[in-house]
Coordinates of C-alpha atoms and ligand atoms in Angstrom, one line a residue:
X102 CA 5.5 14.1 1.8
X103 CA 7.6 12.2 -0.8
X104 CA 4.5 10.4 -1.9
X105 CA 2.8 13.8 -2.7
X106 CA 5.9 15.0 -4.4
X107 CA 6.1 12.0 -6.8
X108 CA 2.4 12.2 -7.5
X109 CA 2.7 15.9 -8.3
X110 CA 5.6 15.1 -10.7
X111 CA 3.4 12.4 -12.4
X112 CA 1.4 15.3 -13.9
X113 CA 4.3 17.7 -14.6
X114 CA 5.2 18.0 -18.3
X115 CA 8.6 19.5 -17.6
X116 CA 9.5 16.8 -15.1
X117 CA 8.4 14.2 -17.7
X118 CA 10.6 15.7 -20.3
X119 CA 13.6 15.7 -17.9
X120 CA 13.0 12.2 -16.4
X121 CA 12.2 10.4 -19.7
X122 CA 15.6 11.6 -21.0
X123 CA 17.5 10.7 -17.9
X124 CA 19.5 7.4 -18.4
X125 CA 19.2 6.1 -14.8
X126 CA 15.4 6.6 -15.0
X127 CA 15.2 4.5 -18.1
X128 CA 17.1 1.7 -16.3
X129 CA 14.8 1.9 -13.3
X130 CA 11.7 1.6 -15.6
X131 CA 12.9 -1.7 -16.8
X132 CA 12.2 -3.2 -13.4
X133 CA 8.5 -2.2 -13.5
X134 CA 7.8 -2.4 -17.3
X135 CA 8.2 -5.5 -19.4
X136 CA 9.3 -3.6 -22.5
X137 CA 8.0 -1.5 -25.3
X138 CA 6.2 -4.1 -27.5
X139 CA 3.5 -6.7 -27.0
X140 CA 6.2 -9.3 -27.8
X141 CA 8.2 -8.0 -24.8
X142 CA 5.1 -8.5 -22.6
X143 CA 4.5 -12.0 -24.0
X144 CA 8.1 -12.9 -23.1
X145 CA 7.7 -11.7 -19.6
X146 CA 4.3 -13.4 -19.2
X147 CA 5.8 -16.7 -20.4
X148 CA 8.3 -16.6 -17.6
X149 CA 5.6 -15.8 -15.0
X150 CA 3.3 -18.5 -16.4
X151 CA 6.1 -21.1 -16.2
X152 CA 6.3 -20.3 -12.5
X153 CA 2.6 -20.7 -12.0
X154 CA 1.8 -17.0 -12.0
X155 CA -1.0 -15.7 -14.3
X156 CA -0.9 -12.2 -15.6
X157 CA -2.9 -9.2 -16.6
X158 CA -1.3 -7.1 -19.4
X159 CA -1.5 -3.3 -19.6
X160 CA -0.7 -1.3 -22.7
X161 CA 0.7 1.8 -20.9
X162 CA -1.1 5.0 -21.6
X163 CA -3.6 7.4 -20.0
X164 CA -5.2 10.9 -20.3
X165 CA -5.2 10.9 -24.1
X166 CA -6.0 14.3 -25.6
X167 CA -7.3 13.3 -29.1
X168 CA -9.6 10.7 -30.6
X169 CA -6.9 9.1 -32.8
X170 CA -4.8 8.2 -29.8
X171 CA -7.8 6.6 -28.1
X172 CA -8.7 4.6 -31.2
X173 CA -5.1 3.5 -31.6
X174 CA -5.0 2.3 -28.0
X175 CA -8.2 0.3 -28.5
X176 CA -6.6 -1.2 -31.6
X177 CA -3.5 -2.1 -29.7
X178 CA -5.6 -3.9 -27.1
X179 CA -7.3 -5.9 -29.9
X180 CA -3.8 -6.9 -31.1
X181 CA -2.7 -7.7 -27.6
X182 CA -5.7 -10.0 -27.2
X183 CA -4.8 -11.8 -30.4
X184 CA -1.2 -12.2 -29.4
X185 CA -2.1 -13.5 -26.0
X186 CA -4.4 -16.1 -27.6
X187 CA -1.8 -17.0 -30.3
X188 CA 0.9 -17.5 -27.7
X189 CA -1.2 -19.5 -25.3
X190 CA -0.2 -17.2 -22.5
X191 CA -2.5 -17.1 -19.4
X192 CA -3.1 -13.4 -19.2
X193 CA -6.1 -11.0 -18.9
X194 CA -5.8 -7.4 -20.0
X195 CA -6.1 -4.2 -17.9
X196 CA -6.9 -0.8 -19.3
X197 CA -7.5 2.7 -18.3
X198 CA -10.6 4.6 -19.5
X199 CA -8.7 7.9 -19.9
X200 CA -6.5 6.0 -22.4
X201 CA -9.6 5.1 -24.4
X202 CA -11.0 8.6 -24.4
X203 CA -13.1 9.0 -21.2
X204 CA -12.0 12.7 -20.8
X205 CA -12.9 13.4 -24.4
X206 CA -16.4 12.0 -24.7
X207 CA -18.2 9.3 -22.6
X208 CA -20.0 7.6 -25.5
X209 CA -16.9 7.6 -27.7
X210 CA -15.0 5.9 -24.8
X211 CA -17.8 3.4 -24.3
X212 CA -17.6 2.4 -28.0
X213 CA -13.8 1.9 -27.8
X214 CA -14.0 -0.2 -24.7
X215 CA -17.0 -2.2 -26.1
X216 CA -14.8 -3.2 -29.1
X217 CA -12.1 -4.5 -26.7
X218 CA -14.5 -6.3 -24.3
X219 CA -16.5 -7.9 -27.2
X220 CA -13.3 -9.4 -28.5
X221 CA -12.1 -10.4 -25.1
X222 CA -15.3 -12.2 -24.5
X223 CA -15.2 -13.9 -27.9
X224 CA -11.7 -15.2 -27.1
X225 CA -12.5 -16.3 -23.6
X226 CA -10.4 -13.6 -22.1
X227 CA -11.2 -10.9 -19.5
X228 CA -10.8 -7.1 -19.3
X229 CA -10.2 -5.3 -16.0
X230 CA -10.8 -1.6 -16.0
X231 CA -8.3 0.1 -13.8
X232 CA -9.5 2.8 -11.4
X233 CA -8.0 6.2 -11.8
X234 CA -8.5 9.4 -9.8
X235 CA -11.8 10.3 -8.2
X236 CA -12.7 12.7 -11.0
X237 CA -13.3 9.5 -13.0
X238 CA -14.8 7.1 -10.4
X239 CA -18.5 7.7 -11.2
X240 CA -18.0 7.5 -15.0
X241 CA -15.8 4.4 -14.7
X242 CA -18.4 2.6 -12.6
X243 CA -21.2 3.7 -14.9
X244 CA -19.3 2.5 -18.0
X245 CA -18.4 -0.8 -16.5
X246 CA -22.0 -1.3 -15.3
X247 CA -23.3 -0.6 -18.8
X248 CA -20.9 -3.1 -20.4
X249 CA -21.4 -5.7 -17.7
X250 CA -25.0 -5.9 -18.7
X251 CA -23.9 -7.0 -22.2
X252 CA -20.7 -9.0 -21.3
X253 CA -19.4 -11.2 -18.6
X254 CA -15.8 -10.4 -19.6
X255 CA -15.5 -7.1 -17.7
X256 CA -14.6 -6.1 -14.2
X257 CA -13.1 -3.2 -12.4
X258 CA -11.0 -2.0 -9.4
X259 CA -12.0 -0.4 -6.1
X260 CA -9.6 1.6 -4.0
X261 CA -9.6 1.0 -0.2
X262 CA -8.5 4.6 0.5
X263 CA -11.9 6.0 -0.7
X264 CA -14.7 6.3 1.8
X265 CA -17.2 5.4 -0.9
X266 CA -15.7 2.0 -1.8
X267 CA -17.7 -0.1 0.7
X268 CA -20.9 1.1 -0.9
X269 CA -19.5 0.6 -4.4
X270 CA -18.3 -2.9 -3.5
X271 CA -21.8 -4.0 -2.4
X272 CA -23.4 -2.5 -5.5
X273 CA -20.9 -4.0 -7.9
X274 CA -20.9 -7.5 -6.4
X275 CA -24.7 -7.5 -6.5
X276 CA -24.4 -6.6 -10.2
X277 CA -22.0 -9.6 -10.7
X278 CA -19.0 -7.4 -11.4
X279 CA -15.7 -9.0 -10.7
X280 CA -13.5 -6.7 -8.5
X281 CA -9.9 -6.1 -7.9
X282 CA -9.4 -4.4 -4.5
X283 CA -6.3 -2.2 -4.1
X284 CA -5.3 0.6 -1.7
X285 CA -5.3 3.4 -4.3
X286 CA -2.5 5.2 -6.0
X287 CA -3.6 8.8 -6.7
X288 CA -3.5 12.0 -4.7
X289 CA -7.0 12.5 -3.2
X290 CA -8.4 15.1 -0.8
X291 CA -9.3 14.2 2.8
X292 CA -13.0 14.6 2.1
X293 CA -12.8 11.7 -0.4
X294 CA -10.0 9.4 0.9
X295 CA -8.6 8.4 4.3
X296 CA -5.5 10.6 4.8
X297 CA -3.9 8.2 7.3
X298 CA -2.2 5.0 6.0
X299 CA -3.4 3.1 9.0
X300 CA -7.0 3.8 8.1
X301 CA -6.4 2.8 4.5
X302 CA -4.9 -0.5 5.7
X303 CA -7.8 -1.1 8.1
X304 CA -10.3 -0.4 5.3
X305 CA -8.4 -2.7 2.9
X306 CA -8.8 -5.6 5.4
X307 CA -12.5 -4.8 6.0
X308 CA -13.2 -4.7 2.3
X309 CA -11.2 -7.8 1.6
X310 CA -13.4 -9.7 4.0
X311 CA -16.5 -8.3 2.5
X312 CA -15.2 -9.2 -1.0
X313 CA -14.2 -12.7 0.0
X314 CA -17.7 -13.2 1.5
X315 CA -19.4 -11.9 -1.6
X316 CA -17.1 -13.3 -4.3
X317 CA -19.1 -15.3 -6.8
X318 CA -18.9 -19.0 -6.8
X319 CA -16.0 -20.7 -8.6
X320 CA -15.9 -22.3 -12.0
X321 CA -17.4 -25.6 -10.9
X322 CA -20.4 -24.0 -9.4
X323 CA -23.7 -24.5 -11.2
X324 CA -24.8 -20.9 -10.8
X325 CA -24.0 -20.1 -14.5
X326 CA -22.0 -17.0 -13.5
X327 CA -18.5 -16.5 -14.8
X328 CA -15.9 -17.5 -12.3
X329 CA -15.2 -14.4 -10.3
X330 CA -12.4 -14.8 -7.8
X331 CA -12.0 -11.9 -5.5
X332 CA -8.7 -10.2 -6.5
X333 CA -6.7 -8.7 -3.6
X334 CA -4.1 -6.5 -5.2
X335 CA -1.4 -5.7 -2.6
X336 CA 2.2 -6.4 -1.7
X337 CA 1.5 -5.8 1.9
X338 CA 2.2 -9.0 3.9
X339 CA -0.2 -7.8 6.7
X340 CA -3.0 -7.5 4.2
X341 CA -2.2 -10.9 2.7
X342 CA -2.0 -12.6 6.1
X343 CA -5.3 -11.1 7.1
X344 CA -7.0 -12.4 3.9
X345 CA -5.5 -15.9 4.3
X346 CA -6.6 -16.1 8.0
X347 CA -10.1 -14.9 7.1
X348 CA -10.4 -17.4 4.2
X349 CA -9.2 -20.2 6.5
X350 CA -11.5 -19.2 9.3
X351 CA -14.6 -19.1 7.0
X352 CA -13.6 -22.1 4.9
X353 CA -13.5 -20.0 1.7
X354 CA -11.9 -22.2 -1.0
X355 CA -8.7 -20.9 -2.6
X356 CA -10.2 -20.8 -6.1
X357 CA -12.5 -18.0 -4.9
X358 CA -9.7 -15.5 -4.5
X359 CA -6.4 -14.6 -6.0
X360 CA -3.6 -12.2 -5.0
X361 CA -2.4 -9.7 -7.5
X362 CA 0.9 -7.9 -7.6
X363 CA 2.8 -5.6 -9.9
X364 CA 5.5 -6.8 -12.3
X365 CA 8.8 -6.2 -10.6
X366 CA 7.5 -5.8 -7.1
X367 CA 7.9 -8.4 -4.3
X368 CA 8.7 -11.2 -6.8
X369 CA 9.8 -13.5 -4.0
X370 CA 6.5 -13.1 -2.2
X371 CA 4.6 -13.9 -5.5
X372 CA 6.6 -17.1 -5.8
X373 CA 6.1 -18.0 -2.1
X374 CA 2.4 -17.6 -2.4
X375 CA 2.3 -19.9 -5.4
X376 CA 4.3 -22.5 -3.4
X377 CA 1.7 -22.3 -0.7
X378 CA -1.0 -23.1 -3.2
X379 CA -2.5 -19.6 -3.7
X380 CA -3.4 -18.1 -7.0
X381 CA -1.2 -15.2 -8.0
X382 CA -1.6 -12.8 -10.9
X383 CA 1.0 -10.2 -11.9
X384 CA 0.1 -6.9 -13.6
X385 CA 2.5 -6.7 -16.6
X386 CA 2.7 -3.3 -18.3
X387 CA 4.3 -2.6 -21.6
X388 CA 4.6 0.3 -24.0
X389 CA 6.5 3.6 -24.3
X390 CA 4.1 5.8 -22.2
X391 CA 5.6 4.7 -18.9
X392 CA 6.1 8.0 -17.2
X393 CA 3.0 8.4 -15.0
X394 CA 2.9 4.7 -14.2
X395 CA 6.5 4.8 -13.1
X396 CA 6.0 7.9 -11.0
X397 CA 3.2 6.2 -9.1
X398 CA 5.5 3.3 -8.4
X399 CA 8.1 5.7 -6.9
X400 CA 5.4 7.4 -4.9
X401 CA 4.5 4.1 -3.4
X402 CA 8.0 3.4 -2.3
X403 CA 10.3 6.5 -2.6
X404 CA 13.2 4.3 -1.4
X405 CA 13.1 2.8 -4.9
X406 CA 14.8 6.0 -6.1
X407 CA 17.9 5.8 -3.8
X408 CA 18.2 2.1 -4.6
X409 CA 18.3 2.7 -8.3
X410 CA 20.4 5.8 -8.3
X411 CA 23.0 4.2 -6.0
X412 CA 23.1 1.1 -8.2
X413 CA 23.6 3.3 -11.3
X414 CA 26.6 5.2 -9.9
X415 CA 28.1 2.1 -8.3
X416 CA 28.6 0.5 -11.8
Ligands
LIG581 P1 1.9 -0.6 0.6 O1 2.0 0.7 -0.2 O2 1.6 -0.4 2.1 O3 3.2 -1.4 0.4 C1 3.5 -2.6 1.2 C2 4.9 -3.1 0.8 O4 4.9 -3.5 -0.5 C3 6.0 -2.0 0.9 O5 6.5 -1.9 2.2 C4 7.0 -2.6 -0.1 O6 7.7 -3.6 0.5 C5 6.1 -3.2 -1.2 N1 5.8 -2.2 -2.3 C6 4.6 -1.6 -2.5 N2 4.7 -0.8 -3.6 C7 6.0 -0.9 -4.1 C8 6.7 -0.4 -5.2 N3 6.1 0.5 -6.0 N4 8.0 -0.7 -5.3 C9 8.6 -1.6 -4.5 N5 8.0 -2.1 -3.4 C10 6.7 -1.8 -3.2 N6 -4.1 1.6 -7.8 C11 -5.2 2.3 -8.3 O7 -5.4 3.4 -7.8 N7 -5.9 1.9 -9.4 C12 -5.7 0.7 -9.9 O8 -6.4 0.3 -10.9 C13 -4.6 -0.1 -9.4 N8 -4.4 -1.4 -9.9 C14 -3.4 -2.2 -9.3 C15 -3.3 -3.5 -9.8 C16 -2.4 -4.3 -9.1 C17 -2.2 -5.8 -9.5 C18 -1.7 -3.9 -7.9 C19 -0.8 -4.7 -7.2 C20 -1.8 -2.6 -7.5 C21 -2.7 -1.7 -8.2 N9 -2.8 -0.4 -7.8 C22 -3.9 0.4 -8.4 C23 -1.8 0.3 -6.9 C24 -2.3 0.2 -5.5 O9 -3.4 1.1 -5.3 C25 -1.1 0.6 -4.5 O10 -0.7 1.9 -4.8 C26 0.1 -0.3 -4.6 O11 -0.3 -1.6 -4.7 C27 0.9 -0.2 -3.3 O12 0.1 -0.6 -2.2 P2 0.3 -2.0 -1.4 O13 -1.0 -2.6 -1.2 O14 1.3 -2.8 -2.0 O15 0.8 -1.5 0.1

């Protein structure tokens, strides 16, 4: 129920106006968002890198309503790529197609994303295209597929809550597309997504195994493919334990997969996995358009709200 409520609020303009002006909310955001500028993101990534955690940086924004905003977002990604290179930070980038104009015009969006991927490839970096709601899934996979034929430096995300994801995973891995598997963060109808969490979890484990089996060879392999570790994006210890056990059982080397988690979530688990010798990548968002991202984080764990509000009033 609370999940639905926060996901509903993530689209509400009046709730956005209220919450973005509400002081405790701004403090809560600081837990999940590295700051407003690329410099803030770099500072956060440096700390993570020093602890052996790599990153993927997201310039916050989605569902833009005019072309200038989309072009500015692409420009900001080019600048982010330059800054990451200059700083020597170990970080990819993550972006959302609706931030680069997908809802305005497919070809316009493709041109914007191509500019970013071209630069990422030239700099030896990598772009992960986040997956949004199911009204965007087909167009996202089509665009990623088109650019993957031109560039190695692009991959995308599949959501275990969708019935279709197993089929998509097979098609994408066959096309050499690097995949991040997550559970899924949007509100979807029962004809598209498993309504029960237990089924989402079971599908995540099933797809993790499939992805581990099919992940492309590591960097030292002579196949000529880009290194494509399977990315398992979850904070759920049961999912992580299942992946570790499966990899051990099948003798899948650790460089063939990595765990990904969100900035500010289960930090101790991230550090523990690094200590155990697993690769960990943190998703580090920055920017001022934090509202929908933040509401999805509350939807995932509504207890966050009481934690923050009680801390605020205790001061
Ligand atoms: P689950 O929700 O079952 O949570 C397991 C445990 O993790 C909780 O009990 C709690 O301890 C902790 N936890 C989880 N979320 C938390 C939060 N917000 N705050 C505090 N604790 C929390 N989704 C999508 O639709 N498209 C995408 O492109 C991406 N990209 C993405 C990248 C990365 C790196 C991650 C980690 C996640 C995404 N997601 C995403 C979000 C994903 O779909 C999912 O909503 C969240 O990861 C929460 O699911 P868990 O797998 O963590 O399990």
